[in-house]
């Protein structure tokens, strides 16, 4: 019989209170009974009720005196009390030997004692002395123990939710949002670890036990590791639910003890913890083995080990030794998000996941872009080769590699190579101006630049790059070392900092090694193709230099720029742990071997990474539209169907153009803009079997961290953005920082980025302490977005509080646009607004008050001025001249008046003298598509306000006037009016009789 009592079961009448409820003489609960309830509850001993009475009457009396929440189970009725006690034991999953029963009636006590001899029975007269008895006095009271009652009550809510859930058990588990955190045990954790070994009924354990002193000694040993696992879900915190003790034996990491609380046996989390222990061993270059000692009750743990892929190595009596091959995936773990802040590699690590797939499915297609298809083997070797070049250029963990490449296969290769070298990537579109790149280099220290040899960056000579540092890979990519003078120095919160502290050698285990030397010649070998040794084949990339792998999880994974309120872009630093948490949190449905992802967002936008990194860690194929295909929605739709894309990510604006041409996707995720209800309805009409997700997340929270499944048949006024993904939190706070229904949206969790490079002040302002996290140093991000919770608990996006808007998936700060415009010498005041119409996508419109009203600047001059300081998405599509800023009665800017003036007087346009008749005719179509006349025959359509939407409108008008003369793809290459007019003349001369019957027909958007 167990010494300690875990649950005290109470009678009510003449025990908890005086008198009998049904005789209407019941008193308030005895003060001494209240004291016993509180004292035992603080020790982690839970309470239950087994009483003869009317349930409703007894519950009402408990409620009236504020005691209902003190009891984890209420068994009130007219059956035998022994049966009630048995039901309590089953409901709370507590052994009968750990239950005590108190009742004033000796007959009732005798009935329980006879039927359940393991249960200890006490008279009501003994109640006051119970807290002083040894069986009610644990040696140590842990924090988990003090919260035990709350966790049992949360479990009741879970069970009720499960009983009313209409889907399968697997679907219910997937919806729980289970998050397991595994970390090394500290001094305060050891008592809880020992408590688990004492409290558990030994069903879910590998068999060995350790007392507190032994656990303390093992946790201090460099040859051992003591881990504790805690669990939480959307209903609350389970507390510490597992203990794992490992011993490092050369090439093996031997699991000496794995013990899981019986409270979570139905949650399927044992396999998830085993999968993490296997990954943890693999990150050290070790094989995971497990010792199992059979007991009369622990066969379920042996089944769990075998189900996870552990095979029998040897058996001596009751002791068994099992081993895992390192490549067999542990099944049924996708419903648990794993967190491990002190693991050698964070769960979800992109590089290790990619290498696992290169060993598992080396010939499967990993990447498709343009006319290139790379298998996992080729992607592995290609990224390894480029990583070696980066190391040779001086790149080390914590550094940043600038990748200035037009979008294509090489872009993704360069991004992954930077990670394999232990560094971070920073992707810059070649369309960025020299001034923009140089301003960013003032914030971000970059060690090297990767570029296409045929498109060298125009700014590179100014960086004084030593040509002897340049090296070209077999793919045609060039790596050049950048001197420190070309970019910002390190230092300061939010900066990209270099990590060169001693770390662990992947072969030597925990042995500390010296910081990495600047040896520029060490190669980064590829994973061997067809290696029969699974453990070796799936090991991480060997260190480029001793001790360089794995890099710290706090090291940056990538740097990505977003707009700034002064017109200066902000450089957001996302750590390897942030990226890994984002990947680990993805749990989309897919079929192995059929997962094909495509993003319509450019790789310079973080929304493009919503599917791709996750897909590469599970053996999927990533389709990357080239920089020529991406602006052409028809070409992207054809690419999606040709490659049989199963998972598509798009902005709502782009998805409108794709939807009618799509057949194959099983999952569509929309992000970057508010999803119109009409688009959601149209999706379900067109693709009724395709899952539609609305995902939300700023760059500072690593892609997306809030999601919502848009159900068919629902047509809400606002499509919700949903709830926080596992591992994340989303709070709606008012001005007083108190939770409310409406307010500003704050995000927390593992995906919150490190901050802004070179801007500690802005980092401190936007990344603030998270008091709700319960972890030291936890932060949350102030999004500046206004939100509310609807009656279903889902979040609804209500707009921005700081002037930010979304334009075709890109985040634009209106004050940034206004600041740039007002820096023009001919502009006195400027206001930027988003203008929406029923039949056109949203447009950014700038209202200009000229310095000289009679001589306003031209539209072309303002557009070129903006292009020098802003990204393409941030340049206004229209410029409207106004005499003064309209002010409303309340003293605020009258936005309604500005919107009414959106079709106001245009800025001066260039004369069209000398244009041919065909150019004049074509110019009229340009004017209709662009909604202005400020362009010349040599101007690029895309530099005078054109975009992927307006070019489709232009093509529609061309089709109506000259059917079949020009293809939409030609308009992206022949982007000047003169070039289009010349091509038009040639086409009409070649086919003078061509008619609409042989042409592409116009379609309505």
PDB file of N, CA and C in Angstrom, residues 51-92:
ATOM      1  N   UNK A  51     -21.297  10.820  -1.770  1.00  0.00           N
ATOM      2  CA  UNK A  51     -22.304  11.130  -0.752  1.00  0.00           C
ATOM      3  C   UNK A  51     -23.684  10.697  -1.219  1.00  0.00           C
ATOM      4  N   UNK A  52     -24.539  10.324  -0.264  1.00  0.00           N
ATOM      5  CA  UNK A  52     -25.928   9.997  -0.563  1.00  0.00           C
ATOM      6  C   UNK A  52     -26.762  11.266  -0.414  1.00  0.00           C
ATOM      7  N   UNK A  53     -27.347  11.742  -1.517  1.00  0.00           N
ATOM      8  CA  UNK A  53     -28.171  12.948  -1.481  1.00  0.00           C
ATOM      9  C   UNK A  53     -28.711  13.206  -2.872  1.00  0.00           C
ATOM     10  N   UNK A  54     -29.494  14.263  -3.001  1.00  0.00           N
ATOM     11  CA  UNK A  54     -29.930  14.729  -4.307  1.00  0.00           C
ATOM     12  C   UNK A  54     -28.781  15.556  -4.901  1.00  0.00           C
ATOM     13  N   UNK A  55     -28.320  15.178  -6.097  1.00  0.00           N
ATOM     14  CA  UNK A  55     -27.135  15.803  -6.680  1.00  0.00           C
ATOM     15  C   UNK A  55     -27.322  17.303  -6.853  1.00  0.00           C
ATOM     16  N   UNK A  56     -28.477  17.725  -7.384  1.00  0.00           N
ATOM     17  CA  UNK A  56     -28.678  19.150  -7.645  1.00  0.00           C
ATOM     18  C   UNK A  56     -28.667  19.950  -6.352  1.00  0.00           C
ATOM     19  N   UNK A  57     -29.298  19.404  -5.317  1.00  0.00           N
ATOM     20  CA  UNK A  57     -29.365  20.100  -4.039  1.00  0.00           C
ATOM     21  C   UNK A  57     -27.978  20.214  -3.406  1.00  0.00           C
ATOM     22  N   UNK A  58     -27.209  19.127  -3.437  1.00  0.00           N
ATOM     23  CA  UNK A  58     -25.883  19.134  -2.834  1.00  0.00           C
ATOM     24  C   UNK A  58     -24.939  20.076  -3.593  1.00  0.00           C
ATOM     25  N   UNK A  59     -25.010  20.039  -4.928  1.00  0.00           N
ATOM     26  CA  UNK A  59     -24.152  20.921  -5.729  1.00  0.00           C
ATOM     27  C   UNK A  59     -24.483  22.375  -5.467  1.00  0.00           C
ATOM     28  N   UNK A  60     -25.768  22.686  -5.348  1.00  0.00           N
ATOM     29  CA  UNK A  60     -26.165  24.074  -5.073  1.00  0.00           C
ATOM     30  C   UNK A  60     -25.630  24.528  -3.722  1.00  0.00           C
ATOM     31  N   UNK A  61     -25.631  23.646  -2.724  1.00  0.00           N
ATOM     32  CA  UNK A  61     -25.118  24.019  -1.403  1.00  0.00           C
ATOM     33  C   UNK A  61     -23.596  24.264  -1.461  1.00  0.00           C
ATOM     34  N   UNK A  62     -22.897  23.421  -2.205  1.00  0.00           N
ATOM     35  CA  UNK A  62     -21.458  23.641  -2.376  1.00  0.00           C
ATOM     36  C   UNK A  62     -21.193  24.967  -3.090  1.00  0.00           C
ATOM     37  N   UNK A  63     -21.979  25.247  -4.134  1.00  0.00           N
ATOM     38  CA  UNK A  63     -21.816  26.506  -4.871  1.00  0.00           C
ATOM     39  C   UNK A  63     -22.074  27.698  -3.965  1.00  0.00           C
ATOM     40  N   UNK A  64     -23.088  27.597  -3.158  1.00  0.00           N
ATOM     41  CA  UNK A  64     -23.458  28.724  -2.296  1.00  0.00           C
ATOM     42  C   UNK A  64     -22.357  29.076  -1.317  1.00  0.00           C
ATOM     43  N   UNK A  65     -21.532  28.104  -0.973  1.00  0.00           N
ATOM     44  CA  UNK A  65     -20.458  28.353  -0.009  1.00  0.00           C
ATOM     45  C   UNK A  65     -19.083  28.365  -0.668  1.00  0.00           C
ATOM     46  N   UNK A  66     -19.057  28.448  -2.006  1.00  0.00           N
ATOM     47  CA  UNK A  66     -17.802  28.631  -2.728  1.00  0.00           C
ATOM     48  C   UNK A  66     -16.857  27.453  -2.668  1.00  0.00           C
ATOM     49  N   UNK A  67     -17.402  26.226  -2.588  1.00  0.00           N
ATOM     50  CA  UNK A  67     -16.531  25.052  -2.451  1.00  0.00           C
ATOM     51  C   UNK A  67     -16.559  24.109  -3.654  1.00  0.00           C
ATOM     52  N   UNK A  68     -17.388  24.394  -4.661  1.00  0.00           N
ATOM     53  CA  UNK A  68     -17.482  23.464  -5.788  1.00  0.00           C
ATOM     54  C   UNK A  68     -16.143  23.267  -6.475  1.00  0.00           C
ATOM     55  N   UNK A  69     -15.353  24.346  -6.615  1.00  0.00           N
ATOM     56  CA  UNK A  69     -14.080  24.267  -7.328  1.00  0.00           C
ATOM     57  C   UNK A  69     -13.018  23.504  -6.552  1.00  0.00           C
ATOM     58  N   UNK A  70     -13.306  23.158  -5.282  1.00  0.00           N
ATOM     59  CA  UNK A  70     -12.318  22.429  -4.487  1.00  0.00           C
ATOM     60  C   UNK A  70     -12.349  20.928  -4.771  1.00  0.00           C
ATOM     61  N   UNK A  71     -13.384  20.454  -5.467  1.00  0.00           N
ATOM     62  CA  UNK A  71     -13.545  19.014  -5.656  1.00  0.00           C
ATOM     63  C   UNK A  71     -13.369  18.653  -7.128  1.00  0.00           C
ATOM     64  N   UNK A  72     -12.557  17.620  -7.374  1.00  0.00           N
ATOM     65  CA  UNK A  72     -12.263  17.193  -8.739  1.00  0.00           C
ATOM     66  C   UNK A  72     -13.260  16.177  -9.266  1.00  0.00           C
ATOM     67  N   UNK A  73     -14.068  15.620  -8.392  1.00  0.00           N
ATOM     68  CA  UNK A  73     -15.090  14.671  -8.837  1.00  0.00           C
ATOM     69  C   UNK A  73     -16.234  14.685  -7.837  1.00  0.00           C
ATOM     70  N   UNK A  74     -17.457  14.733  -8.328  1.00  0.00           N
ATOM     71  CA  UNK A  74     -18.651  14.718  -7.477  1.00  0.00           C
ATOM     72  C   UNK A  74     -19.469  13.480  -7.826  1.00  0.00           C
ATOM     73  N   UNK A  75     -19.533  12.524  -6.908  1.00  0.00           N
ATOM     74  CA  UNK A  75     -20.331  11.310  -7.077  1.00  0.00           C
ATOM     75  C   UNK A  75     -21.432  11.352  -6.016  1.00  0.00           C
ATOM     76  N   UNK A  76     -22.569  11.922  -6.385  1.00  0.00           N
ATOM     77  CA  UNK A  76     -23.670  12.149  -5.430  1.00  0.00           C
ATOM     78  C   UNK A  76     -24.905  11.412  -5.942  1.00  0.00           C
ATOM     79  N   UNK A  77     -25.437  10.512  -5.154  1.00  0.00           N
ATOM     80  CA  UNK A  77     -26.603   9.728  -5.568  1.00  0.00           C
ATOM     81  C   UNK A  77     -26.999   8.785  -4.458  1.00  0.00           C
ATOM     82  N   UNK A  78     -27.623   7.649  -4.862  1.00  0.00           N
ATOM     83  CA  UNK A  78     -28.154   6.745  -3.849  1.00  0.00           C
ATOM     84  C   UNK A  78     -27.541   5.352  -3.931  1.00  0.00           C
ATOM     85  N   UNK A  79     -26.487   5.186  -4.718  1.00  0.00           N
ATOM     86  CA  UNK A  79     -25.839   3.890  -4.801  1.00  0.00           C
ATOM     87  C   UNK A  79     -24.845   3.686  -3.670  1.00  0.00           C
ATOM     88  N   UNK A  80     -24.187   2.521  -3.701  1.00  0.00           N
ATOM     89  CA  UNK A  80     -23.200   2.206  -2.663  1.00  0.00           C
ATOM     90  C   UNK A  80     -22.026   3.169  -2.768  1.00  0.00           C
ATOM     91  N   UNK A  81     -21.502   3.594  -1.620  1.00  0.00           N
ATOM     92  CA  UNK A  81     -20.378   4.536  -1.638  1.00  0.00           C
ATOM     93  C   UNK A  81     -19.105   3.881  -2.137  1.00  0.00           C
ATOM     94  N   UNK A  82     -18.975   2.593  -1.976  1.00  0.00           N
ATOM     95  CA  UNK A  82     -17.789   1.940  -2.522  1.00  0.00           C
ATOM     96  C   UNK A  82     -17.780   2.048  -4.047  1.00  0.00           C
ATOM     97  N   UNK A  83     -18.965   1.941  -4.663  1.00  0.00           N
ATOM     98  CA  UNK A  83     -19.047   2.102  -6.116  1.00  0.00           C
ATOM     99  C   UNK A  83     -18.692   3.529  -6.515  1.00  0.00           C
ATOM    100  N   UNK A  84     -19.110   4.505  -5.710  1.00  0.00           N
ATOM    101  CA  UNK A  84     -18.775   5.904  -5.993  1.00  0.00           C
ATOM    102  C   UNK A  84     -17.268   6.124  -5.888  1.00  0.00           C
ATOM    103  N   UNK A  85     -16.638   5.529  -4.874  1.00  0.00           N
ATOM    104  CA  UNK A  85     -15.190   5.683  -4.708  1.00  0.00           C
ATOM    105  C   UNK A  85     -14.453   5.043  -5.889  1.00  0.00           C
ATOM    106  N   UNK A  86     -14.953   3.885  -6.353  1.00  0.00           N
ATOM    107  CA  UNK A  86     -14.309   3.214  -7.493  1.00  0.00           C
ATOM    108  C   UNK A  86     -14.394   4.096  -8.747  1.00  0.00           C
ATOM    109  N   UNK A  87     -15.561   4.730  -8.954  1.00  0.00           N
ATOM    110  CA  UNK A  87     -15.713   5.620 -10.115  1.00  0.00           C
ATOM    111  C   UNK A  87     -14.755   6.807 -10.015  1.00  0.00           C
ATOM    112  N   UNK A  88     -14.559   7.328  -8.813  1.00  0.00           N
ATOM    113  CA  UNK A  88     -13.624   8.438  -8.611  1.00  0.00           C
ATOM    114  C   UNK A  88     -12.209   8.012  -8.987  1.00  0.00           C
ATOM    115  N   UNK A  89     -11.809   6.827  -8.542  1.00  0.00           N
ATOM    116  CA  UNK A  89     -10.468   6.333  -8.853  1.00  0.00           C
ATOM    117  C   UNK A  89     -10.275   6.207 -10.361  1.00  0.00           C
ATOM    118  N   UNK A  90     -11.321   5.723 -11.054  1.00  0.00           N
ATOM    119  CA  UNK A  90     -11.208   5.573 -12.506  1.00  0.00           C
ATOM    120  C   UNK A  90     -11.195   6.922 -13.205  1.00  0.00           C
ATOM    121  N   UNK A  91     -12.042   7.845 -12.748  1.00  0.00           N
ATOM    122  CA  UNK A  91     -12.119   9.162 -13.395  1.00  0.00           C
ATOM    123  C   UNK A  91     -10.825   9.938 -13.234  1.00  0.00           C
ATOM    124  N   UNK A  92     -10.216   9.870 -12.048  1.00  0.00           N
ATOM    125  CA  UNK A  92      -8.997  10.636 -11.784  1.00  0.00           C
ATOM    126  C   UNK A  92      -7.737   9.850 -12.108  1.00  0.00           C
TER     127      UNK A  92
END
